[in-house]
């Protein structure tokens, strides 16, 4: 099956620093990648959708200058949390979807736990 | 707008008993429906999906789900639960109309606790 990886799996940083999270599709080309945020005991909330080579589309209420998304290749998308603050602490999950040949299914990464001190 | 409801925050079941996790949805067009399972501090693992065809869908680890269009439901079932099935389960829907933007919308999740 299709595999999506995320790196790092866990990161702790000081308030005010920036953190980059990578999402890779390992064995398929991901034309679209999604970034989700999950708070404890809550569901996944879509933050943004990115298509390879174009700007990300952010959901309402998500600051695009705060959460920078880059989808430079068909196998890699990055999420950068800029000037992180404690309220940005969360579990971030990426998801990738390939071409129609894989039936438009989304495959999820293992998630990245961000803790901002 | 598309939406998913999982009416139960938690389901408790004894090992060996049948397990049901409920899900209802709302879409404008036709739905693509999915079930995922999440273990602590892990991403989502795909269990099964309904795209078209047979209303009864069989998935991983002995799970199945039945698409019921009239009741707009897609309940997840397992005939005999295992302690290892204890996890957080998410139902998700994607509306097939173009205006929906091909996005997955998740339910709030149902925690399943299987007791030995």
mmCIF file of N, CA, C and O in Angstrom, chain A residues 10 34 36 38 41-44 46 49 57 59 91 93 97 102-111 113, chain B residues 32 34 36 38 41-46 49 51-52 88 90 94 101-109 111:
data_model
loop_
_atom_site.group_PDB
_atom_site.id
_atom_site.type_symbol
_atom_site.label_atom_id
_atom_site.label_comp_id
_atom_site.label_asym_id
_atom_site.label_seq_id
_atom_site.Cartn_x
_atom_site.Cartn_y
_atom_site.Cartn_z
ATOM 1 N N UNK A 10 8.378 13.995 16.510
ATOM 2 C CA UNK A 10 8.137 14.760 17.727
ATOM 3 C C UNK A 10 9.136 15.911 17.762
ATOM 4 O O UNK A 10 10.311 15.727 17.437
ATOM 5 N N UNK A 34 -2.516 17.295 2.066
ATOM 6 C CA UNK A 34 -3.368 17.969 3.033
ATOM 7 C C UNK A 34 -2.645 18.037 4.371
ATOM 8 O O UNK A 34 -1.964 17.089 4.766
ATOM 9 N N UNK A 36 -3.445 18.579 8.435
ATOM 10 C CA UNK A 36 -4.475 18.578 9.469
ATOM 11 C C UNK A 36 -3.840 18.890 10.827
ATOM 12 O O UNK A 36 -2.663 18.622 11.051
ATOM 13 N N UNK A 38 -4.731 18.270 14.989
ATOM 14 C CA UNK A 38 -5.585 17.530 15.906
ATOM 15 C C UNK A 38 -5.237 17.892 17.336
ATOM 16 O O UNK A 38 -4.115 17.676 17.792
ATOM 17 N N UNK A 41 -7.966 14.583 22.127
ATOM 18 C CA UNK A 41 -9.328 14.052 22.205
ATOM 19 C C UNK A 41 -10.290 14.745 21.237
ATOM 20 O O UNK A 41 -11.498 14.753 21.461
ATOM 21 N N UNK A 42 -9.743 15.293 20.172
ATOM 22 C CA UNK A 42 -10.604 15.936 19.181
ATOM 23 C C UNK A 42 -10.345 15.356 17.797
ATOM 24 O O UNK A 42 -9.410 14.588 17.590
ATOM 25 N N UNK A 43 -11.182 15.772 16.882
ATOM 26 C CA UNK A 43 -11.064 15.259 15.523
ATOM 27 C C UNK A 43 -10.000 16.018 14.745
ATOM 28 O O UNK A 43 -9.388 16.960 15.243
ATOM 29 N N UNK A 44 -9.785 15.585 13.533
ATOM 30 C CA UNK A 44 -8.827 16.259 12.657
ATOM 31 C C UNK A 44 -9.489 17.467 12.013
ATOM 32 O O UNK A 44 -10.596 17.380 11.481
ATOM 33 N N UNK A 46 -8.929 20.197 9.047
ATOM 34 C CA UNK A 46 -8.141 20.507 7.862
ATOM 35 C C UNK A 46 -7.621 21.933 7.957
ATOM 36 O O UNK A 46 -8.391 22.870 8.198
ATOM 37 N N UNK A 49 -4.857 22.755 1.921
ATOM 38 C CA UNK A 49 -4.690 21.796 0.834
ATOM 39 C C UNK A 49 -3.645 22.343 -0.111
ATOM 40 O O UNK A 49 -3.706 23.527 -0.483
ATOM 41 N N UNK A 57 -4.132 26.211 -0.491
ATOM 42 C CA UNK A 57 -5.432 26.798 -0.182
ATOM 43 C C UNK A 57 -5.711 26.561 1.286
ATOM 44 O O UNK A 57 -5.784 25.417 1.737
ATOM 45 N N UNK A 59 -7.832 26.825 4.890
ATOM 46 C CA UNK A 59 -9.193 26.839 5.404
ATOM 47 C C UNK A 59 -9.431 28.136 6.185
ATOM 48 O O UNK A 59 -8.493 28.790 6.646
ATOM 49 N N UNK A 91 -0.951 18.130 17.472
ATOM 50 C CA UNK A 91 -0.527 16.987 16.671
ATOM 51 C C UNK A 91 -0.858 17.331 15.224
ATOM 52 O O UNK A 91 -2.016 17.598 14.897
ATOM 53 N N UNK A 93 -0.901 16.299 11.285
ATOM 54 C CA UNK A 93 -0.931 15.106 10.437
ATOM 55 C C UNK A 93 -1.042 15.531 8.974
ATOM 56 O O UNK A 93 -1.880 16.371 8.636
ATOM 57 N N UNK A 97 -2.640 12.463 -1.562
ATOM 58 C CA UNK A 97 -3.516 11.797 -2.515
ATOM 59 C C UNK A 97 -2.845 11.801 -3.866
ATOM 60 O O UNK A 97 -2.279 12.810 -4.285
ATOM 61 N N UNK A 102 -5.172 5.835 -8.298
ATOM 62 C CA UNK A 102 -5.228 5.232 -6.963
ATOM 63 C C UNK A 102 -6.553 5.566 -6.298
ATOM 64 O O UNK A 102 -6.653 5.662 -5.089
ATOM 65 N N UNK A 103 -7.558 5.765 -7.126
ATOM 66 C CA UNK A 103 -8.930 5.913 -6.679
ATOM 67 C C UNK A 103 -9.118 7.079 -5.724
ATOM 68 O O UNK A 103 -9.956 7.049 -4.855
ATOM 69 N N UNK A 104 -8.288 8.082 -5.874
ATOM 70 C CA UNK A 104 -8.495 9.293 -5.088
ATOM 71 C C UNK A 104 -8.458 9.059 -3.583
ATOM 72 O O UNK A 104 -9.032 9.827 -2.833
ATOM 73 N N UNK A 105 -7.831 8.011 -3.180
ATOM 74 C CA UNK A 105 -7.766 7.734 -1.746
ATOM 75 C C UNK A 105 -6.679 8.577 -1.102
ATOM 76 O O UNK A 105 -5.653 8.859 -1.712
ATOM 77 N N UNK A 106 -6.906 9.017 0.116
ATOM 78 C CA UNK A 106 -5.910 9.758 0.874
ATOM 79 C C UNK A 106 -5.181 8.809 1.812
ATOM 80 O O UNK A 106 -5.804 7.994 2.481
ATOM 81 N N UNK A 107 -3.868 8.980 1.854
ATOM 82 C CA UNK A 107 -3.038 8.180 2.757
ATOM 83 C C UNK A 107 -2.424 9.119 3.778
ATOM 84 O O UNK A 107 -1.950 10.193 3.448
ATOM 85 N N UNK A 108 -2.442 8.693 5.022
ATOM 86 C CA UNK A 108 -2.049 9.576 6.111
ATOM 87 C C UNK A 108 -0.659 9.248 6.643
ATOM 88 O O UNK A 108 -0.269 8.083 6.743
ATOM 89 N N UNK A 109 0.031 10.304 7.029
ATOM 90 C CA UNK A 109 1.304 10.138 7.697
ATOM 91 C C UNK A 109 1.092 9.808 9.159
ATOM 92 O O UNK A 109 -0.027 9.884 9.667
ATOM 93 N N UNK A 110 2.163 9.470 9.872
ATOM 94 C CA UNK A 110 2.053 9.063 11.271
ATOM 95 C C UNK A 110 1.874 10.230 12.231
ATOM 96 O O UNK A 110 1.630 10.010 13.416
ATOM 97 N N UNK A 111 2.001 11.450 11.742
ATOM 98 C CA UNK A 111 1.798 12.603 12.605
ATOM 99 C C UNK A 111 3.077 13.133 13.230
ATOM 100 O O UNK A 111 4.070 12.411 13.380
ATOM 101 N N UNK A 113 4.133 15.449 16.654
ATOM 102 C CA UNK A 113 3.716 16.091 17.899
ATOM 103 C C UNK A 113 4.601 17.311 18.124
ATOM 104 O O UNK A 113 5.798 17.194 18.315
ATOM 105 N N UNK B 32 -18.438 9.609 -0.884
ATOM 106 C CA UNK B 32 -17.405 8.607 -0.687
ATOM 107 C C UNK B 32 -17.225 8.533 0.828
ATOM 108 O O UNK B 32 -17.069 9.569 1.478
ATOM 109 N N UNK B 34 -15.466 6.736 4.393
ATOM 110 C CA UNK B 34 -14.246 6.081 4.863
ATOM 111 C C UNK B 34 -14.319 5.860 6.373
ATOM 112 O O UNK B 34 -14.949 6.625 7.105
ATOM 113 N N UNK B 36 -11.418 5.225 9.492
ATOM 114 C CA UNK B 36 -10.014 5.185 9.878
ATOM 115 C C UNK B 36 -9.926 4.858 11.360
ATOM 116 O O UNK B 36 -10.837 5.160 12.137
ATOM 117 N N UNK B 38 -7.224 5.226 14.779
ATOM 118 C CA UNK B 38 -6.034 5.918 15.262
ATOM 119 C C UNK B 38 -5.646 5.374 16.627
ATOM 120 O O UNK B 38 -6.457 5.372 17.558
ATOM 121 N N UNK B 41 -0.975 8.680 19.716
ATOM 122 C CA UNK B 41 0.185 9.350 19.125
ATOM 123 C C UNK B 41 0.570 8.793 17.756
ATOM 124 O O UNK B 41 1.744 8.833 17.381
ATOM 125 N N UNK B 42 -0.394 8.297 17.050
ATOM 126 C CA UNK B 42 -0.141 7.777 15.708
ATOM 127 C C UNK B 42 -1.061 8.462 14.702
ATOM 128 O O UNK B 42 -2.066 9.067 15.061
ATOM 129 N N UNK B 43 -0.703 8.337 13.451
ATOM 130 C CA UNK B 43 -1.577 8.855 12.409
ATOM 131 C C UNK B 43 -2.761 7.940 12.191
ATOM 132 O O UNK B 43 -2.998 7.009 12.949
ATOM 133 N N UNK B 44 -3.491 8.217 11.147
ATOM 134 C CA UNK B 44 -4.690 7.440 10.863
ATOM 135 C C UNK B 44 -4.362 6.230 9.988
ATOM 136 O O UNK B 44 -3.615 6.338 9.021
ATOM 137 N N UNK B 45 -4.970 5.127 10.350
ATOM 138 C CA UNK B 45 -4.836 3.929 9.516
ATOM 139 C C UNK B 45 -6.163 3.670 8.818
ATOM 140 O O UNK B 45 -7.208 3.679 9.454
ATOM 141 N N UNK B 46 -6.082 3.435 7.540
ATOM 142 C CA UNK B 46 -7.277 3.185 6.740
ATOM 143 C C UNK B 46 -7.862 1.820 7.075
ATOM 144 O O UNK B 46 -7.140 0.827 7.159
ATOM 145 N N UNK B 49 -13.513 1.595 2.840
ATOM 146 C CA UNK B 49 -14.163 2.708 2.154
ATOM 147 C C UNK B 49 -15.341 2.205 1.334
ATOM 148 O O UNK B 49 -15.374 1.045 0.910
ATOM 149 N N UNK B 51 -17.163 3.472 -2.132
ATOM 150 C CA UNK B 51 -17.139 4.398 -3.266
ATOM 151 C C UNK B 51 -18.396 4.194 -4.101
ATOM 152 O O UNK B 51 -19.137 5.121 -4.378
ATOM 153 N N UNK B 52 -18.629 2.971 -4.476
ATOM 154 C CA UNK B 52 -19.799 2.606 -5.254
ATOM 155 C C UNK B 52 -19.969 1.105 -5.182
ATOM 156 O O UNK B 52 -19.108 0.397 -4.667
ATOM 157 N N UNK B 88 -9.201 4.872 18.705
ATOM 158 C CA UNK B 88 -10.091 5.964 18.320
ATOM 159 C C UNK B 88 -10.474 5.765 16.862
ATOM 160 O O UNK B 88 -9.595 5.585 16.016
ATOM 161 N N UNK B 90 -12.502 7.039 13.394
ATOM 162 C CA UNK B 90 -13.042 8.198 12.695
ATOM 163 C C UNK B 90 -13.760 7.778 11.425
ATOM 164 O O UNK B 90 -13.220 7.004 10.625
ATOM 165 N N UNK B 94 -16.414 12.300 1.778
ATOM 166 C CA UNK B 94 -16.036 13.248 0.729
ATOM 167 C C UNK B 94 -17.217 13.360 -0.214
ATOM 168 O O UNK B 94 -17.712 12.360 -0.726
ATOM 169 N N UNK B 101 -14.901 20.518 -3.383
ATOM 170 C CA UNK B 101 -13.443 20.656 -3.377
ATOM 171 C C UNK B 101 -12.674 19.408 -3.047
ATOM 172 O O UNK B 101 -11.494 19.474 -2.709
ATOM 173 N N UNK B 102 -13.311 18.247 -3.116
ATOM 174 C CA UNK B 102 -12.592 16.991 -2.913
ATOM 175 C C UNK B 102 -11.987 16.865 -1.525
ATOM 176 O O UNK B 102 -10.962 16.213 -1.352
ATOM 177 N N UNK B 103 -12.594 17.479 -0.533
ATOM 178 C CA UNK B 103 -12.038 17.442 0.815
ATOM 179 C C UNK B 103 -12.709 16.362 1.642
ATOM 180 O O UNK B 103 -13.892 16.104 1.528
ATOM 181 N N UNK B 104 -11.903 15.792 2.525
ATOM 182 C CA UNK B 104 -12.438 14.846 3.501
ATOM 183 C C UNK B 104 -12.903 15.615 4.725
ATOM 184 O O UNK B 104 -12.169 16.463 5.236
ATOM 185 N N UNK B 105 -14.081 15.288 5.185
ATOM 186 C CA UNK B 105 -14.564 15.844 6.452
ATOM 187 C C UNK B 105 -14.700 14.708 7.441
ATOM 188 O O UNK B 105 -15.301 13.678 7.137
ATOM 189 N N UNK B 106 -14.153 14.918 8.628
ATOM 190 C CA UNK B 106 -14.130 13.867 9.643
ATOM 191 C C UNK B 106 -15.213 14.071 10.684
ATOM 192 O O UNK B 106 -15.570 15.196 11.025
ATOM 193 N N UNK B 107 -15.685 12.957 11.191
ATOM 194 C CA UNK B 107 -16.528 13.005 12.371
ATOM 195 C C UNK B 107 -15.682 13.282 13.600
ATOM 196 O O UNK B 107 -14.454 13.344 13.522
ATOM 197 N N UNK B 108 -16.342 13.434 14.723
ATOM 198 C CA UNK B 108 -15.638 13.789 15.947
ATOM 199 C C UNK B 108 -14.840 12.656 16.572
ATOM 200 O O UNK B 108 -14.047 12.882 17.479
ATOM 201 N N UNK B 109 -15.052 11.457 16.063
ATOM 202 C CA UNK B 109 -14.312 10.314 16.598
ATOM 203 C C UNK B 109 -15.084 9.596 17.689
ATOM 204 O O UNK B 109 -15.843 10.205 18.454
ATOM 205 N N UNK B 111 -14.278 6.719 20.692
ATOM 206 C CA UNK B 111 -13.275 5.895 21.368
ATOM 207 C C UNK B 111 -13.887 4.545 21.683
ATOM 208 O O UNK B 111 -14.965 4.475 22.280
#
